[in-house]
Coordinates of C-alpha atoms in Angstrom, one line a residue:
X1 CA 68.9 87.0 105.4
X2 CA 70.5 88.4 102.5
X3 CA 73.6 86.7 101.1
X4 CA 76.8 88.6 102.5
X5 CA 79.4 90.5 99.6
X6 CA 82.5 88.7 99.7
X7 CA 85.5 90.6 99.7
X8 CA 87.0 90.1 96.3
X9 CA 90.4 89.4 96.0
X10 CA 93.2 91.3 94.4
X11 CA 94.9 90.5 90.7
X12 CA 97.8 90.5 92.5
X13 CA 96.7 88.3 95.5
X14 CA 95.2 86.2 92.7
X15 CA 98.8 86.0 90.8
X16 CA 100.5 84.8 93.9
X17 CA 97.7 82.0 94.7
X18 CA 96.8 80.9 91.2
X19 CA 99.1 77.6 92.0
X20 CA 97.1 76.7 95.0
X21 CA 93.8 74.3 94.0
X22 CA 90.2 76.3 93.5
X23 CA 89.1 74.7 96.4
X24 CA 91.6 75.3 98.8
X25 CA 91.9 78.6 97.9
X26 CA 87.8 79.5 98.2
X27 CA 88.5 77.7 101.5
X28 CA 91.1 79.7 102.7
X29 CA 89.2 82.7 101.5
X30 CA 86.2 82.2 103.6
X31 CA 88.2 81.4 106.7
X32 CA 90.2 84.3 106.9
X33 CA 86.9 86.4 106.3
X34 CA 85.5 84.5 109.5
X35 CA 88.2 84.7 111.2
X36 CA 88.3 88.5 111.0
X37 CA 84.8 88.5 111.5
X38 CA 84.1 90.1 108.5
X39 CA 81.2 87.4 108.0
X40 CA 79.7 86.9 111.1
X41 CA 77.4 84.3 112.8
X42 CA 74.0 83.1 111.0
X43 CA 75.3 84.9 107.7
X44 CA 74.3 83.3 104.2
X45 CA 77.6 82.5 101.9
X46 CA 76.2 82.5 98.3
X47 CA 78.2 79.8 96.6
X48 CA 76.9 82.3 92.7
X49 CA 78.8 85.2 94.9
X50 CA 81.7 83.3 95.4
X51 CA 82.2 82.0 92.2
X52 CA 82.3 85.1 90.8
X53 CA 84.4 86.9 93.1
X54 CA 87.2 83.9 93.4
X55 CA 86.9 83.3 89.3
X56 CA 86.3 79.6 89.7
X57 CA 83.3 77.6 89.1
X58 CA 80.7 76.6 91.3
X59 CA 82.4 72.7 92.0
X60 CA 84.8 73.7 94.0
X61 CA 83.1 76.4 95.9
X62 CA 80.7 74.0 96.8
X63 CA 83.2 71.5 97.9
X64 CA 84.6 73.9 100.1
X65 CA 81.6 75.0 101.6
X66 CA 81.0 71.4 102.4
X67 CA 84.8 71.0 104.0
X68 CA 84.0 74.1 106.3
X69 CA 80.5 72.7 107.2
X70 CA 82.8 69.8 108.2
X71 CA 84.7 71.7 110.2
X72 CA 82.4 73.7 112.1
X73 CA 82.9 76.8 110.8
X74 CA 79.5 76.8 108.4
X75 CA 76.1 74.9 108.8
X76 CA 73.4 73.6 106.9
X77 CA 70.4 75.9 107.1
X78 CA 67.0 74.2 106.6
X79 CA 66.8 75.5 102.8
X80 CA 69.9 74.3 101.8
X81 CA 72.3 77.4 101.8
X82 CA 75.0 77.4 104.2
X83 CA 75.0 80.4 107.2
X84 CA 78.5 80.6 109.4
X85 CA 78.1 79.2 112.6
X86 CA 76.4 81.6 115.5
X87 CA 77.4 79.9 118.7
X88 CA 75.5 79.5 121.9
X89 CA 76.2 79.7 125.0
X90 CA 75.9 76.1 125.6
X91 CA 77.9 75.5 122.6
X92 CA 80.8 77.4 124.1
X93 CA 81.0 75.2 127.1
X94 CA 80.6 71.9 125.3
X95 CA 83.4 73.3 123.2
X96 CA 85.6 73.9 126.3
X97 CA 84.8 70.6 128.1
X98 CA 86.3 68.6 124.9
X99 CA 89.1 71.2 125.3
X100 CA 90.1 70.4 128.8
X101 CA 89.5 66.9 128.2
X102 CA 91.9 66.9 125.5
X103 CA 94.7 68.9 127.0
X104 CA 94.6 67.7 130.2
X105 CA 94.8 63.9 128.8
X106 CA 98.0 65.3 126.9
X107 CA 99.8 66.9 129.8
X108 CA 99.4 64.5 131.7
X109 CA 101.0 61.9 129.1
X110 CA 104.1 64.1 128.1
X111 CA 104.6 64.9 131.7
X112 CA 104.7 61.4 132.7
X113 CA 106.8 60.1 129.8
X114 CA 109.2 63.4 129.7
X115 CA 109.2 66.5 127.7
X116 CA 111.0 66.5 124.5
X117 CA 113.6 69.1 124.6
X118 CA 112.6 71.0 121.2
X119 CA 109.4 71.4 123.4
X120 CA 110.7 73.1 126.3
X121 CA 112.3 75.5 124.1
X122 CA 109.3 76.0 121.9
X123 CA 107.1 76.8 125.2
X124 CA 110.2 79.1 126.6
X125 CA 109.9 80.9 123.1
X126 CA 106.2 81.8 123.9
X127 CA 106.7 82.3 127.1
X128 CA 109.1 85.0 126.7
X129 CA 106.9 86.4 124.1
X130 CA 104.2 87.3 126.6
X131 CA 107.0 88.6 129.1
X132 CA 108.4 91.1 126.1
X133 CA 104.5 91.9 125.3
X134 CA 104.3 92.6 129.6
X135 CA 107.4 94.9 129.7
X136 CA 106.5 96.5 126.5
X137 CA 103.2 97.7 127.9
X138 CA 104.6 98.3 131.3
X139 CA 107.1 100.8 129.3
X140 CA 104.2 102.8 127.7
X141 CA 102.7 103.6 130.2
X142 CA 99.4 101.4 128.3
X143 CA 96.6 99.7 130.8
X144 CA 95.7 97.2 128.3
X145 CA 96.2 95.7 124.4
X146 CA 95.6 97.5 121.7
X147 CA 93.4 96.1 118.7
X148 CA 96.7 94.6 117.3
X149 CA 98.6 93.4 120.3
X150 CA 94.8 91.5 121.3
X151 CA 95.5 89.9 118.0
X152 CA 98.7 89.0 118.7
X153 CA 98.5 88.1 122.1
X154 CA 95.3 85.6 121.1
X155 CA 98.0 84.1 118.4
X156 CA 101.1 83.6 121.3
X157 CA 98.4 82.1 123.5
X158 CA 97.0 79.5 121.0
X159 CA 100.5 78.8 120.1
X160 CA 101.2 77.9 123.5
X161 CA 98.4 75.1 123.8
X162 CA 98.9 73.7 120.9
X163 CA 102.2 73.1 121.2
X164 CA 101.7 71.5 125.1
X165 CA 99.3 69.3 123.1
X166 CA 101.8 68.7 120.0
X167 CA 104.3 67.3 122.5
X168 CA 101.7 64.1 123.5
X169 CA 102.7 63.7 119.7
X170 CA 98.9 63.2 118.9
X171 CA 98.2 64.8 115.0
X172 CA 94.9 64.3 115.6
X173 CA 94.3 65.2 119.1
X174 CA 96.4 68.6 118.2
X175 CA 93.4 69.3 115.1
X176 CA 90.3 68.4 117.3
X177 CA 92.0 71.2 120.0
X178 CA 93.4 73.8 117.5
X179 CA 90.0 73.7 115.8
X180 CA 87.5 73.9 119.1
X181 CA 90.5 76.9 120.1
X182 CA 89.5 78.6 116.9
X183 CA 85.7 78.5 116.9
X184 CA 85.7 79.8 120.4
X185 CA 88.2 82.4 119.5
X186 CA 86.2 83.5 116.1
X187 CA 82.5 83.4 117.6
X188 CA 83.0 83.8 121.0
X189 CA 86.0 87.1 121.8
X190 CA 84.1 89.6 122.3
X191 CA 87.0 91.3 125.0
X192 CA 88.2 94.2 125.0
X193 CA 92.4 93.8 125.5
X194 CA 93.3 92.7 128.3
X195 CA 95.2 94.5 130.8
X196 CA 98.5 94.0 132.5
X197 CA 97.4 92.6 135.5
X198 CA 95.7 90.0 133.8
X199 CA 98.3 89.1 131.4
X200 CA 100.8 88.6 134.5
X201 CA 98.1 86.1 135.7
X202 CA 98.5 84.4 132.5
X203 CA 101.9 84.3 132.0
X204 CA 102.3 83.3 136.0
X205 CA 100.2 80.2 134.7
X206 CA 101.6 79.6 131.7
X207 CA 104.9 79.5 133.7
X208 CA 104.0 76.8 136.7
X209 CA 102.3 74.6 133.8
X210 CA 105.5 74.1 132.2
X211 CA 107.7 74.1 134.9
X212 CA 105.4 71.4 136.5
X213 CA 105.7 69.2 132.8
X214 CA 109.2 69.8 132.8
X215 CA 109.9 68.8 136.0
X216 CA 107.4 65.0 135.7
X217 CA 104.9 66.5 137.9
X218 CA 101.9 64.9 135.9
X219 CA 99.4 66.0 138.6
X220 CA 100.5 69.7 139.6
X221 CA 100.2 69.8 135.9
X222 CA 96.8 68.8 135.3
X223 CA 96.1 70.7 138.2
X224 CA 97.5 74.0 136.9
X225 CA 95.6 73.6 133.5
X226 CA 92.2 73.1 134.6
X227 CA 92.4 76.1 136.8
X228 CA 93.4 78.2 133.7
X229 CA 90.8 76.8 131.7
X230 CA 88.5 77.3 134.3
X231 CA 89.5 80.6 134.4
X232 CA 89.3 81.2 130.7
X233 CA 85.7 79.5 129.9
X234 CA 84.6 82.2 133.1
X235 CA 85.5 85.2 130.7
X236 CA 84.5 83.9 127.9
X237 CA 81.0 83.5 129.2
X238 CA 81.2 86.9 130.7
X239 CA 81.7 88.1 127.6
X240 CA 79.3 86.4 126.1
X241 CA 76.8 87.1 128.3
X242 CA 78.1 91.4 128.0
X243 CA 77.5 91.2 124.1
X244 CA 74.3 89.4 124.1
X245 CA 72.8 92.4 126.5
X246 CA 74.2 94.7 124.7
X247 CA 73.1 93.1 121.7
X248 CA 69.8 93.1 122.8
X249 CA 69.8 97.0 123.7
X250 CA 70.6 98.0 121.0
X251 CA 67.8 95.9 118.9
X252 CA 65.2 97.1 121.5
X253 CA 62.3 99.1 120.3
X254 CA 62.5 102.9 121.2
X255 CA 59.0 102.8 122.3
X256 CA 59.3 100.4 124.4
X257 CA 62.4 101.7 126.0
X258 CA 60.6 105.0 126.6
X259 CA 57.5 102.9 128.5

């Protein structure tokens, strides 16, 4: 496959970042390009490209590469170069497995010891969110999220787990979640918004999860949570399995299709 053109960066982009070391910022760069899925899965990163577009030399390009290899974003292909990450199927459900197994290990714990007041607030905070982002579309007259408000939304809910998992007081249980989060969320949304309905399912969720923490119900807690992420690993396979088809349709010969 041909090496992808990275995006270059502005002068004044540049100006503003020039404080922050080559490496992070090469690493930053290719993260947000991911993230938008402006590079997608099984694409070649040319470390030459990069080094030229980001003005750096190739050291710290390839020590970034090497970080986001490290953190699952990247892989090593057999000849060397690096290729972002094209999950599989199976790799989405491995990914929410360690998920659940986290979380639900870390409502359980701050359910049973207590939940830390700045907490609560924190989880009110998003949880209002969603309810303003539910009576906004309600008011519009909209079925469903916009491009934007998907984004947004996808934000709010991340937000909302991590900090469920931040209040176990766990660093490094909060990175192993934020990070399997994010590589389901880069490689894996394929959705269209969703639509009120299902965001008042959400929010009614988010709700009785917090409500059972708050209130030292360790087990209606757990409970709650692994039905939600249940819920949420059955979409994501859904639409998993609706873009490979489509995928698939659209690569099939004409003559064949024809036949």
């Amino acid at each position: 496959m041909t090496p992808v053109t990275i995006k270059r960066v502005s002068k004044k982009r540049t100006a503003e970042t020039n404080a922050v070391p080559a490496k992070q910022r090469i690493y930053n760069h290719v993260h947000e390009q991911v993230s938008r899925g402006e590079l997608p899965g099984g694409q070649v990163i040319s470390e030459l490209q990069l080094s030229r577009d980001l003005g750096t030399s190739r050291s710290p390009v390839r020590e970034a590469i090497a970080q986001l290899i490290a953190d699952g974003l990247l892989e090593q292909a057999p000849n060397r170069s690096a290729v972002v990450v094209d999950l599989k199927r199976e790799d989405i459900i491995d990914l929410y497995e360690v998920r659940e197994a986290l979380e639900i290990y870390a409502v359980h714990k701050v359910a049973q010891r207590g939940l830390p007041a700045r907490s609560y607030a924190q989880l009110q905070e998003c949880l209002g969110e969603l309810q303003a982002m539910l009576d906004h579309l309600r008011m519009s007259g909209e079925r469903a999220l916009n491009e934007e408000q998907t984004t947004r939304y996808s934000n709010l809910d991340m937000k909302f787990h991590s900090m469920l998992v931040l209040s176990a007081q766990n660093v490094r249980m909060q990175r192993i979640v934020v990070d399997t989060r994010l590589l389901v969320r880069i490689f894996a949304m394929r959705r269209s918004g969703h639509e009120v309905e299902k965001l008042e399912e959400i929010h009614r969720q988010h709700l009785s999860i917090v409500q059972a923490v708050a209130e030292g119900r360790a087990d209606d807690a757990v409970s709650y949570l692994s039905a939600h992420i249940h819920t949420s690993l059955k979409e994501r396979l859904e639409e998993f399995d609706f873009w490979k088809r489509e995928n698939a349709l659209r690569n099939y010969p004409i003559e064949f299709a024809a036949t």
